Coordinates of N, CA and C in Angstrom, one line a residue:
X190 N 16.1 3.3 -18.3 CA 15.8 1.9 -18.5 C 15.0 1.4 -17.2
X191 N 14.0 0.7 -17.2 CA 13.1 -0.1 -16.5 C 13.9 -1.2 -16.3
X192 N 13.7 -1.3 -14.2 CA 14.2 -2.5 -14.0 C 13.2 -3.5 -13.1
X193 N 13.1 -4.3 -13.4 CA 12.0 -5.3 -13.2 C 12.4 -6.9 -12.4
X194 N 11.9 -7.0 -11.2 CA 12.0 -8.0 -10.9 C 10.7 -8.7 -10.8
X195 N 10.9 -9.7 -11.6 CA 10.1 -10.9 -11.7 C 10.0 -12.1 -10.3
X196 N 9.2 -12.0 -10.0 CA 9.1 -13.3 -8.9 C 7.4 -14.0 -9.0
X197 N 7.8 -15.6 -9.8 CA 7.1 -16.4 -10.0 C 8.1 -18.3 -10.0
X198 N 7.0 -19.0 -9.3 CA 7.6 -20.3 -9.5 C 7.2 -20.9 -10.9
X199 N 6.6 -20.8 -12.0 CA 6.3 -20.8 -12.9 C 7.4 -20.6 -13.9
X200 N 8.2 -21.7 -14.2 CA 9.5 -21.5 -14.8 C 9.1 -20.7 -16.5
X201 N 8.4 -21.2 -17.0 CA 7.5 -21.3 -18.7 C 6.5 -19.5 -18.9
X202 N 6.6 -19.1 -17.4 CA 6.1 -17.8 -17.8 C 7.4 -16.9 -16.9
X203 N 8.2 -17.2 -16.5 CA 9.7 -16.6 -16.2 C 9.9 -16.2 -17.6
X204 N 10.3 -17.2 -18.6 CA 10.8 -17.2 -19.7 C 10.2 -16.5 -20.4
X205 N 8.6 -16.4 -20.6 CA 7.8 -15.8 -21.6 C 8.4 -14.3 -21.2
X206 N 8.4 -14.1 -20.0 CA 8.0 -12.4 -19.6 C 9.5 -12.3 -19.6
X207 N 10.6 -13.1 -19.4 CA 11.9 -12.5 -19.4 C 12.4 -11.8 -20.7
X208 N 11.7 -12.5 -22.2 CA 11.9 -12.3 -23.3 C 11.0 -11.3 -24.0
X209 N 9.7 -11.1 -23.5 CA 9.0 -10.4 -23.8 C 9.1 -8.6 -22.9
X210 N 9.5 -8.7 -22.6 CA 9.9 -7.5 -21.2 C 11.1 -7.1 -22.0
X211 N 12.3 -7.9 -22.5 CA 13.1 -7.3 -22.8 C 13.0 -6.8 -24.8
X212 N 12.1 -6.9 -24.8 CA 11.8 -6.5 -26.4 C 11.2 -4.6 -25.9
X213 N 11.0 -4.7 -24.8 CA 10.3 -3.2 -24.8 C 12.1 -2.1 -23.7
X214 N 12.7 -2.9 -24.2 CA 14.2 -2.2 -22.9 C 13.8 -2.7 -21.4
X215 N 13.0 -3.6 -21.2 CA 13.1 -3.6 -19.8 C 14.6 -4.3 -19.2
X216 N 15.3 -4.3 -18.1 CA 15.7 -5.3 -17.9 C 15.2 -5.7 -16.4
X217 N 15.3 -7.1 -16.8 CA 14.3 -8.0 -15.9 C 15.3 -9.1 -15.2
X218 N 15.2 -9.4 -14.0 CA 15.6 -10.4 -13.1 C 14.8 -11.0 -12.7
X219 N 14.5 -12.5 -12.8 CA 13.9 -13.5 -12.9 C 14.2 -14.7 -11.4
X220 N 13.3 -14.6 -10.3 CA 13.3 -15.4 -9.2 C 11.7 -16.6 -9.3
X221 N 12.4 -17.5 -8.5 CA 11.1 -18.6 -8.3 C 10.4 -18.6 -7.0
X222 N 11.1 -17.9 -6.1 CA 10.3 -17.8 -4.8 C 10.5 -16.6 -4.2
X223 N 10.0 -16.7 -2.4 CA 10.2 -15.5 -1.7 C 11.8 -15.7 -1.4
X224 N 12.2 -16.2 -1.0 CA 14.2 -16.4 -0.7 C 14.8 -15.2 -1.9
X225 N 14.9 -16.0 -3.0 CA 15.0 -15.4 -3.8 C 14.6 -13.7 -4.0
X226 N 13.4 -13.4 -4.3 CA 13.3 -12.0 -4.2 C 13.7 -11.2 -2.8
X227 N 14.0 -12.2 -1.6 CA 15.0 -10.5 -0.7 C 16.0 -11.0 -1.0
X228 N 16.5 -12.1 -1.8 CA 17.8 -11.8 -1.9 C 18.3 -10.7 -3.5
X229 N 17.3 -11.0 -3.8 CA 17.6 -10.3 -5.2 C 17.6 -8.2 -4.5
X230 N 16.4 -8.2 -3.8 CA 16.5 -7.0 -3.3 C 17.5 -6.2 -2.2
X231 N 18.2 -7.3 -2.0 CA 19.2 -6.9 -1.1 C 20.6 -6.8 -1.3
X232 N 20.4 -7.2 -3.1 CA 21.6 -6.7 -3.6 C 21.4 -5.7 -4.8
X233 N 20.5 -5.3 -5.2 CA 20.7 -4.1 -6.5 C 19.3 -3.7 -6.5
X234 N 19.0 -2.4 -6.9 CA 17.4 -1.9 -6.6 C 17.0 -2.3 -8.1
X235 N 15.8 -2.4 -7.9 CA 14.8 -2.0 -8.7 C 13.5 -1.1 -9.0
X236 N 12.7 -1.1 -10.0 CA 11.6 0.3 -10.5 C 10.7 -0.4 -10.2
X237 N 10.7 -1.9 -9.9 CA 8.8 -2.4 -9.8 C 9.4 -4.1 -9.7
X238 N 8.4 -4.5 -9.2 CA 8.5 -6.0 -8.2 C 7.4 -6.5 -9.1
X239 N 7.4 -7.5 -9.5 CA 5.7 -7.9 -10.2 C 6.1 -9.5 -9.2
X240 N 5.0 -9.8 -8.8 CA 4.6 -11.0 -7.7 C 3.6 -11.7 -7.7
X241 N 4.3 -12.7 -7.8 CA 3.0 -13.7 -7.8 C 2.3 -14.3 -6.6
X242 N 1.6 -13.9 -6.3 CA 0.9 -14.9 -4.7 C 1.4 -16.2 -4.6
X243 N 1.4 -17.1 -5.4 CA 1.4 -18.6 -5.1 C 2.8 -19.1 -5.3
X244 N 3.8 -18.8 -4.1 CA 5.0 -19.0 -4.1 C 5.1 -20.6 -3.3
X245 N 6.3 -21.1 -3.6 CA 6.6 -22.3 -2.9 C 7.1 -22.1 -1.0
X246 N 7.5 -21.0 -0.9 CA 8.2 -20.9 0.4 C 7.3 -19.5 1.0
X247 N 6.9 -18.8 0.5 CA 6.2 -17.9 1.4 C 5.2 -17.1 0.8
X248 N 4.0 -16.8 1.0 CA 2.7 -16.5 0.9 C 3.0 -15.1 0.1
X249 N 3.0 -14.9 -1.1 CA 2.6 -13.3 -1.9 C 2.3 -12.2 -0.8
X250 N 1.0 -12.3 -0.4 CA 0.8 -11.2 0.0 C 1.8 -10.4 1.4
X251 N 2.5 -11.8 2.3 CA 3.1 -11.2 3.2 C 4.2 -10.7 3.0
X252 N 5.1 -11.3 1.5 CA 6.1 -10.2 0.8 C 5.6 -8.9 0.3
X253 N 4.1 -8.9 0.1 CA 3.9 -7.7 -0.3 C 3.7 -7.0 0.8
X254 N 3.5 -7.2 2.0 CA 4.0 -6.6 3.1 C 5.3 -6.3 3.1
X255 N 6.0 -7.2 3.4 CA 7.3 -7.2 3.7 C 7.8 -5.5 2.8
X256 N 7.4 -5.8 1.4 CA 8.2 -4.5 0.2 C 7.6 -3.5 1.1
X257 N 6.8 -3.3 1.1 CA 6.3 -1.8 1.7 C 6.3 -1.5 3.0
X258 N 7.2 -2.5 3.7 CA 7.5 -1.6 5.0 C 8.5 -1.8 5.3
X259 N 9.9 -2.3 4.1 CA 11.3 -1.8 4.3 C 11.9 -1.6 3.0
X260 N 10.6 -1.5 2.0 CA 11.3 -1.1 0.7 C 10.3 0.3 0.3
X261 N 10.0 1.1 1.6 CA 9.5 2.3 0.8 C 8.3 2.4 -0.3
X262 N 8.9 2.7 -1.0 CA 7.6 3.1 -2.4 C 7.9 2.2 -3.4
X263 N 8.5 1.3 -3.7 CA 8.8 0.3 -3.9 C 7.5 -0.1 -5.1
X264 N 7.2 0.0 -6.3 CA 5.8 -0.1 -6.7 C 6.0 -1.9 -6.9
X265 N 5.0 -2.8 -6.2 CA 4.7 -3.7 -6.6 C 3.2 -4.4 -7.3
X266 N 3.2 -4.7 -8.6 CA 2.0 -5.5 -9.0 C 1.8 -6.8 -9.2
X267 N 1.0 -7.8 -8.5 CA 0.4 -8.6 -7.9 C 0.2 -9.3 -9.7
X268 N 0.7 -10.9 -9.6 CA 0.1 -11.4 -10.6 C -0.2 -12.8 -10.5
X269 N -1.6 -13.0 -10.3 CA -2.2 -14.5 -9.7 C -3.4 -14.7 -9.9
X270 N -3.1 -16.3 -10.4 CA -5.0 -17.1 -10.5 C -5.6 -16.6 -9.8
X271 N -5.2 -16.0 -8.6 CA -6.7 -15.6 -7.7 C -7.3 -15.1 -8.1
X272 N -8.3 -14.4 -9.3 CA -8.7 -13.4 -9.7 C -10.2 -13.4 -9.1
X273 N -10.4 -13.7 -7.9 CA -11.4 -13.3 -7.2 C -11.3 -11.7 -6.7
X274 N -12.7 -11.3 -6.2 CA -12.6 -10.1 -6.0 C -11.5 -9.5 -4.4
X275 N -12.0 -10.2 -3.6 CA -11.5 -10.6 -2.2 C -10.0 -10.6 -2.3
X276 N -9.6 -11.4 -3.2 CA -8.1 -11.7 -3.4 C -7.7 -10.3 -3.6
X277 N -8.1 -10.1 -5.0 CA -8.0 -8.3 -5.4 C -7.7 -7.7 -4.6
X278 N -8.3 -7.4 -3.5 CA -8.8 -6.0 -2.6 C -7.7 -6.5 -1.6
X279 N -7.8 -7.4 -0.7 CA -6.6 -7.7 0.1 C -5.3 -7.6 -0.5
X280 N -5.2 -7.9 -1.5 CA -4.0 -7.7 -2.1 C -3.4 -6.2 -2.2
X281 N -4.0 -5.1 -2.5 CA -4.3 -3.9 -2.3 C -3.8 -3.6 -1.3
X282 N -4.7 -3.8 -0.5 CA -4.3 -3.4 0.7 C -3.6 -3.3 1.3
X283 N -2.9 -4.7 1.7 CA -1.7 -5.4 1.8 C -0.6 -4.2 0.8
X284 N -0.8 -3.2 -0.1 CA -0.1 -2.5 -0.5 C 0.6 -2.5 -1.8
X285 N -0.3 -3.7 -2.5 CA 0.2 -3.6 -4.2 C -0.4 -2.5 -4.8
X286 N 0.5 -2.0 -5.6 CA 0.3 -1.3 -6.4 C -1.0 -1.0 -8.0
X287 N -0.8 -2.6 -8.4 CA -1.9 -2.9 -8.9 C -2.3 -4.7 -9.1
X288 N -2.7 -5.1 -9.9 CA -3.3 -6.4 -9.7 C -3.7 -7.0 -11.3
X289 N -3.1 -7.9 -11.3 CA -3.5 -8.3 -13.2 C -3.5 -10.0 -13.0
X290 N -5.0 -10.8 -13.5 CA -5.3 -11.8 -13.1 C -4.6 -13.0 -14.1
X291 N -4.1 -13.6 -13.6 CA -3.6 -14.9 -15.2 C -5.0 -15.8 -15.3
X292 N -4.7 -15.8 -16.6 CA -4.1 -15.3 -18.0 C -4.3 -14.0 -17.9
X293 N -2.9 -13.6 -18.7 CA -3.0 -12.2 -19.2 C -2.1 -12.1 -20.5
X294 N -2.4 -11.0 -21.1 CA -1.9 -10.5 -22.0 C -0.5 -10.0 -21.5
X295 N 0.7 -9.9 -22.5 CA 1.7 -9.8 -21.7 C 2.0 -8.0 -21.8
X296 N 1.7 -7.6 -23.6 CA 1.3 -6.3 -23.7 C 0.1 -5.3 -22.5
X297 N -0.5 -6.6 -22.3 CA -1.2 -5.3 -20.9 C -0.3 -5.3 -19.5
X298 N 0.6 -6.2 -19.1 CA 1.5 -6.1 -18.4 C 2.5 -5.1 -18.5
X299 N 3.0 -4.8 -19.6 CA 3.5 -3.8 -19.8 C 3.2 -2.5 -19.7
X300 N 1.9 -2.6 -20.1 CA 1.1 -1.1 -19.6 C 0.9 -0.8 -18.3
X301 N 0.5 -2.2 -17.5 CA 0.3 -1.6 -16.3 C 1.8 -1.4 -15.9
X302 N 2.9 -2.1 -15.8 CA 4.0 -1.3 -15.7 C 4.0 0.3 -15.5
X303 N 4.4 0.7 -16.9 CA 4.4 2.2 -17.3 C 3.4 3.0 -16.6
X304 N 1.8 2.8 -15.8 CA 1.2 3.0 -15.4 C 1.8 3.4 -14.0
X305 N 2.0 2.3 -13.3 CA 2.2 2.9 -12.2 C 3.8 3.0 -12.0
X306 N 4.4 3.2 -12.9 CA 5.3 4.2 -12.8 C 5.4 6.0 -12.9
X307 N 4.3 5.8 -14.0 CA 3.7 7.0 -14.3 C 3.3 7.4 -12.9
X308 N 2.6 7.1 -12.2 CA 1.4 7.4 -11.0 C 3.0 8.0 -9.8
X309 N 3.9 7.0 -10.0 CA 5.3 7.8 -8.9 C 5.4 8.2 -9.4
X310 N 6.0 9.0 -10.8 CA 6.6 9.8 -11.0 C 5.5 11.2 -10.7
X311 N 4.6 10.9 -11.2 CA 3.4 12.1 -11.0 C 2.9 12.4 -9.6
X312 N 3.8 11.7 -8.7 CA 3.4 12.0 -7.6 C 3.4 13.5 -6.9
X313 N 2.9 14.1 -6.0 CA 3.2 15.9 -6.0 C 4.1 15.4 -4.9
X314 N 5.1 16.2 -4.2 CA 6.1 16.3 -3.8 C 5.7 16.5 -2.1
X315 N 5.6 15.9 -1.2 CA 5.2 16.0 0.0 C 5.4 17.6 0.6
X316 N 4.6 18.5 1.1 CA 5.2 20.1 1.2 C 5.4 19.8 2.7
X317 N 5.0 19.0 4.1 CA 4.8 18.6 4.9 C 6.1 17.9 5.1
X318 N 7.0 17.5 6.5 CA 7.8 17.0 6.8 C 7.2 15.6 6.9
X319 N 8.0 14.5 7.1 CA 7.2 13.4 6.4 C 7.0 12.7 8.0
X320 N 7.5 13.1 8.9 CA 7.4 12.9 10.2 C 6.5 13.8 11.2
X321 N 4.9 13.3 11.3 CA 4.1 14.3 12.7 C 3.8 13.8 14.1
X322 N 3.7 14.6 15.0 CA 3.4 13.6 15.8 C 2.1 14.1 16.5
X323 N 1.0 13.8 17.3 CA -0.2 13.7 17.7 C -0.7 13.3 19.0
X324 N -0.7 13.7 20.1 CA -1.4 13.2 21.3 C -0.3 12.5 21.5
X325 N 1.2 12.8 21.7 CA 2.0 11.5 22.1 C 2.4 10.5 21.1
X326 N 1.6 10.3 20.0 CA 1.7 9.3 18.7 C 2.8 10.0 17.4
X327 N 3.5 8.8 17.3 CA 4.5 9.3 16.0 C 4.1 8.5 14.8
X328 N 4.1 9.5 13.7 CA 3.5 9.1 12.7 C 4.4 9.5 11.6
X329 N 5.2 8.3 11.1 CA 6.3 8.4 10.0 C 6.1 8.2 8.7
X330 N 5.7 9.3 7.7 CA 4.5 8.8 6.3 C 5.8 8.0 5.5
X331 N 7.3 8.6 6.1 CA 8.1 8.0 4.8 C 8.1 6.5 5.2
X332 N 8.1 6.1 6.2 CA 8.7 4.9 6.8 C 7.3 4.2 7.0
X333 N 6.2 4.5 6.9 CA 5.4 4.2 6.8 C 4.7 3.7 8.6
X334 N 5.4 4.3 9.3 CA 5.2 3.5 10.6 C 4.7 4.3 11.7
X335 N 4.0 3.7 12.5 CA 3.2 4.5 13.8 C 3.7 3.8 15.1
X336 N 4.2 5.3 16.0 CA 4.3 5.0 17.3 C 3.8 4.6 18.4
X337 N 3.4 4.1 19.4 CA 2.7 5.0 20.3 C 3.5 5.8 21.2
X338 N 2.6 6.5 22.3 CA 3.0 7.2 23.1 C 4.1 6.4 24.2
X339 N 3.7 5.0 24.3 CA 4.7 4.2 25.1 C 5.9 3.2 24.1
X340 N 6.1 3.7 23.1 CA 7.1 3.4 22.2 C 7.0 2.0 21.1
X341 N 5.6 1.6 21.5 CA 4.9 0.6 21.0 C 4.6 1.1 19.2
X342 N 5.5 0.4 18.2 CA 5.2 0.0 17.1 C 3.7 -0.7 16.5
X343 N 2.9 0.3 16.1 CA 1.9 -0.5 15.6 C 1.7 -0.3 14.6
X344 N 1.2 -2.0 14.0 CA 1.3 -2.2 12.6 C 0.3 -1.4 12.0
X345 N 0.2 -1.3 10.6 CA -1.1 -0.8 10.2 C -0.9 -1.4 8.3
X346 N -2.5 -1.7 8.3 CA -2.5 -2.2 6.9 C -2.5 -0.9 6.5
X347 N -2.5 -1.1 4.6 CA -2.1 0.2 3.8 C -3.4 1.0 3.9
X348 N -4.8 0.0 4.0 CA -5.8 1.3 3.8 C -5.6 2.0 5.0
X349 N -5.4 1.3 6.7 CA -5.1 1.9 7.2 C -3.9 3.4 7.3
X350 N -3.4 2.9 7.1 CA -2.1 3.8 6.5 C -2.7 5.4 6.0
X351 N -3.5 5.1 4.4 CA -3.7 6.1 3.9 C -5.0 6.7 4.4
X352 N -5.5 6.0 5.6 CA -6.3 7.2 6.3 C -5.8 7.4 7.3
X353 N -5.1 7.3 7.8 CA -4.0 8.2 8.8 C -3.4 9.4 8.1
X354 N -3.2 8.8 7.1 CA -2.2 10.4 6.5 C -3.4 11.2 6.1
X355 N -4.6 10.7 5.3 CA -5.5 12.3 5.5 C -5.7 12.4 6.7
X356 N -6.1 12.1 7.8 CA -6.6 12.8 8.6 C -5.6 13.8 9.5
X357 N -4.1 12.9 9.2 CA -3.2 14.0 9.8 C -2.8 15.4 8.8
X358 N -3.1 14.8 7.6 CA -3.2 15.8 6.6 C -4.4 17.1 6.5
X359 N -5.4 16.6 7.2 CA -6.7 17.8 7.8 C -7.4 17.9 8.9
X360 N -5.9 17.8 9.7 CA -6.8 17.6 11.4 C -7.6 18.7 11.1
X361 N -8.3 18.7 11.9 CA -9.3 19.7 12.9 C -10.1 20.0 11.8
X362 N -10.7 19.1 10.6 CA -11.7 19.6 9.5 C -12.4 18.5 9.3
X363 N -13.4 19.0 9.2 CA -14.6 17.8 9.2 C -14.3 17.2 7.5
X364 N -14.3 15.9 7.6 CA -13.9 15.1 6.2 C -15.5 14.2 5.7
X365 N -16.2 14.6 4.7 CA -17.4 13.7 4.7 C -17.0 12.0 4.2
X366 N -17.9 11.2 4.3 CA -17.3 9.9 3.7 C -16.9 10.2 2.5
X367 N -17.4 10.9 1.4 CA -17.2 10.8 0.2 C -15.6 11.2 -0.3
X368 N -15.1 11.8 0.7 CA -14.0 12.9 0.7 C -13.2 11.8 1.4
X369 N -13.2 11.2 2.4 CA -12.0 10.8 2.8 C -11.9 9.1 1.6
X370 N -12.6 8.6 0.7 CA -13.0 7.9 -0.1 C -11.8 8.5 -0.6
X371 N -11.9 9.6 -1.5 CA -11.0 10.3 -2.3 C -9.5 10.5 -1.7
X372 N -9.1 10.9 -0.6 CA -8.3 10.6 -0.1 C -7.6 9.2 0.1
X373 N -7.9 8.4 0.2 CA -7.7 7.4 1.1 C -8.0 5.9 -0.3
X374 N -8.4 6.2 -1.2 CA -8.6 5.0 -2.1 C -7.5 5.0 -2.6
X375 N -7.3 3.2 -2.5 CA -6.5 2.9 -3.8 C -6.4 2.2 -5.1
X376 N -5.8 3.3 -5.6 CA -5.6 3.2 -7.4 C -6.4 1.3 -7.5
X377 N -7.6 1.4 -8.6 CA -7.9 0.6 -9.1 C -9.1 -0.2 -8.3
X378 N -9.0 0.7 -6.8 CA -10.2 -0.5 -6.0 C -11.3 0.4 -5.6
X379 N -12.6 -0.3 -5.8 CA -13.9 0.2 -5.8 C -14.5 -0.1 -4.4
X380 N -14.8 1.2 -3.7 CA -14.8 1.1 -2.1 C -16.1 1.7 -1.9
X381 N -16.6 1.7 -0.6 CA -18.2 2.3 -0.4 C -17.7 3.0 0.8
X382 N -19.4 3.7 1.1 CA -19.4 4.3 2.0 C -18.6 3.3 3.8
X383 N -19.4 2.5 3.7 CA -19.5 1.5 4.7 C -17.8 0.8 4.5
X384 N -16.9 0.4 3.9 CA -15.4 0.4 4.3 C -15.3 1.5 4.8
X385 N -15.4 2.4 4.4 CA -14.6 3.4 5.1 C -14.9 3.5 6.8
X386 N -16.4 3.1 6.7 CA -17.0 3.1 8.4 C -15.7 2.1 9.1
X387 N -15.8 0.8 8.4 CA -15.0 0.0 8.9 C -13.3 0.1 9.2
X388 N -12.8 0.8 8.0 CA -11.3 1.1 8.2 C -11.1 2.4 9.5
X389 N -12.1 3.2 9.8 CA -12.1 4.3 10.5 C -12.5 3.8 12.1
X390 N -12.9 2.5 12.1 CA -13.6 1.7 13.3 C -12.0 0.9 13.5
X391 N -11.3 0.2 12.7 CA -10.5 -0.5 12.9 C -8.8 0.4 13.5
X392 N -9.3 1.6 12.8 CA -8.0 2.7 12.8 C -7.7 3.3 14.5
X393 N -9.3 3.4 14.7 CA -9.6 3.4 16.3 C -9.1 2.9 17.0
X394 N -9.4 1.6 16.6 CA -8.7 0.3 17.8 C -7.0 0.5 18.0
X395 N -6.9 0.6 16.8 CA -5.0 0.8 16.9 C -4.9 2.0 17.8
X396 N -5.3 3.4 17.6 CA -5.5 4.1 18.5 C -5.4 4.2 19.6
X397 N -6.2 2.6 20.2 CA -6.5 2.6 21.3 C -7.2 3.5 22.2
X398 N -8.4 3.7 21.2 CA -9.5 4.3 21.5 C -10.3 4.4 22.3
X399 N -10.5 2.6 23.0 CA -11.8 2.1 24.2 C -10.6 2.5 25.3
X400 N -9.6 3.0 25.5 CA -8.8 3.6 26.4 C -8.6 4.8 26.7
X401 N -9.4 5.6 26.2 CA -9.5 7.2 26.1 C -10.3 7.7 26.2
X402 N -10.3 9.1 27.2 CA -11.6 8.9 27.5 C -12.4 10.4 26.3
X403 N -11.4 11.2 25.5 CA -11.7 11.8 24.3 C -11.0 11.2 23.5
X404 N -12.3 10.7 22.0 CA -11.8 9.9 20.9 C -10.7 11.4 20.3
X405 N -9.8 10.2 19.3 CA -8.9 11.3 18.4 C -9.8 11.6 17.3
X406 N -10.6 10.6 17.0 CA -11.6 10.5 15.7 C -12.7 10.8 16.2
X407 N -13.0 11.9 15.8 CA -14.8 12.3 16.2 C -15.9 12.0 15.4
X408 N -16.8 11.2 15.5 CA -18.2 11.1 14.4 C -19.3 12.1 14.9
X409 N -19.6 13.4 13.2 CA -20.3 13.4 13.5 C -21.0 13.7 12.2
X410 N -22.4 13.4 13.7 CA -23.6 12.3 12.3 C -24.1 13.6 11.3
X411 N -23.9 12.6 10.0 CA -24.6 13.8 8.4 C -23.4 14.6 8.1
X412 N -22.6 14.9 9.0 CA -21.2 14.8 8.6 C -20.1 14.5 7.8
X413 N -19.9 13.4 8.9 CA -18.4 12.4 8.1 C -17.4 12.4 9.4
X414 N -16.6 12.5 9.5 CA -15.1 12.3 10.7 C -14.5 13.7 10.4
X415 N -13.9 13.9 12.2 CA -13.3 15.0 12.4 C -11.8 14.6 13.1
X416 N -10.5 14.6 12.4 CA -9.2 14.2 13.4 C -9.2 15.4 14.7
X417 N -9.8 15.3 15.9 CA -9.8 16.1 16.7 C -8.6 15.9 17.9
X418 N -7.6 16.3 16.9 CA -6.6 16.7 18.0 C -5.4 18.0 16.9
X419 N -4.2 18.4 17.8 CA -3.2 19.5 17.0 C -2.3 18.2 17.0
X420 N -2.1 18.7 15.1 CA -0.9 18.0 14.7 C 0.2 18.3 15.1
X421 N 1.5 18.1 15.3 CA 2.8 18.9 15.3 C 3.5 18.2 13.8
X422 N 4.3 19.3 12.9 CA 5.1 18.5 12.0 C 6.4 19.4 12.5

């Protein structure tokens, strides 16, 4: 059984999707704001968070932070008027799962459900310890968090995130843009060459790159990026 927590202030589509969700065996718990969903998560788990951005007490996307960096894999999908592209992609990033614009169909809600549940379950099984560390840096794929060498916590958004794990996943091999594209995309968002320049420029900085006097990240040109250091797992 599918367990679903709803979080929307929209009392009239609580209702729609409380009733309609449970025609397919879902069972669904129904909040109006952010209060509400950590409290709802801090007493019983759930299979998927569906969220709405435009909450009364706290901004969608920084709970969708919030799930994914003390609720694990936690799949959450994003559901809001924003249906600009920008909205999309930040949203993303920020670590939803997926993204479905209102209006919607409530049957396509359900699919995307089953979708990305499908996509965890089909996940391959980490063969790697989920803990490496690099030049002094600790890099915790379960917990999603990065060290530094002076015990400094630094944040990282999700795209950042999942280019950290490939490149700790192929240090010392040259990755072309196209390839770390494939690695490093997420489900549902249409990315270029030039993000990636950018996420790879920004990943630097956290690095603390302009402080070193060999990059960890090597460019080279007609290439793509080389993680030039030894992993330890």
């Amino acid at each position: 059984m599918i367990r679903c927590l709803l979080v929307d202030d929209d009392p009239a589509i609580r209702t729609l999707l409380l009733d309609y969700l449970g025609t397919f065996g879902f069972t669904t718990e129904a909040v109006g704001d952010g209060r509400g969903m950590r409290a709802a998560l801090a007493r019983k788990g759930f299979d998927v968070v569906l969220l709405d951005l435009m909450l009364p007490d706290e901004d969608g996307l920084t709970l969708c932070q919030w799930v994914r960096r003390d609720h694990g894999q936690l799949p959450v999908i994003v559901l809001t008027a924003q249906g600009d592209p920008m909205s999309r992609v930040l949203g993303l990033e920020l670590g939803a799962d997926d993204y479905l614009s209102k209006p919607f169909e409530p049957r396509e809600l359900v699919a995307r459900i089953k979708a990305v549940l499908r996509r965890g379950a089909a996940a391959p099984p980490q063969a790697d310890a989920p803990q490496v560390r690099f030049e002094g840096w600790t890099f915790d794929r379960l917990r999603r968090e990065l060290v530094s060498p002076d015990g400094t916590m630094v944040a990282l958004s999700s795209a950042e995130f999942r280019l950290l794990e490939a490149f700790t996943a192929h240090a010392g091999k040259v990755l072309s843009r196209d390839r770390l594209l494939d690695l490093s995309r997420a489900p549902g968002v249409v990315v270029s060459d030039r993000s990636i320049d950018l996420a790879v420029s920004r990943l630097r900085g956290k690095l603390g790159e302009g402080q070193r006097d060999r990059p960890l990240i090597r460019t080279l040109r007609g290439e793509g990026y080389l993680f030039d250091v030894e992993v330890q797992r």
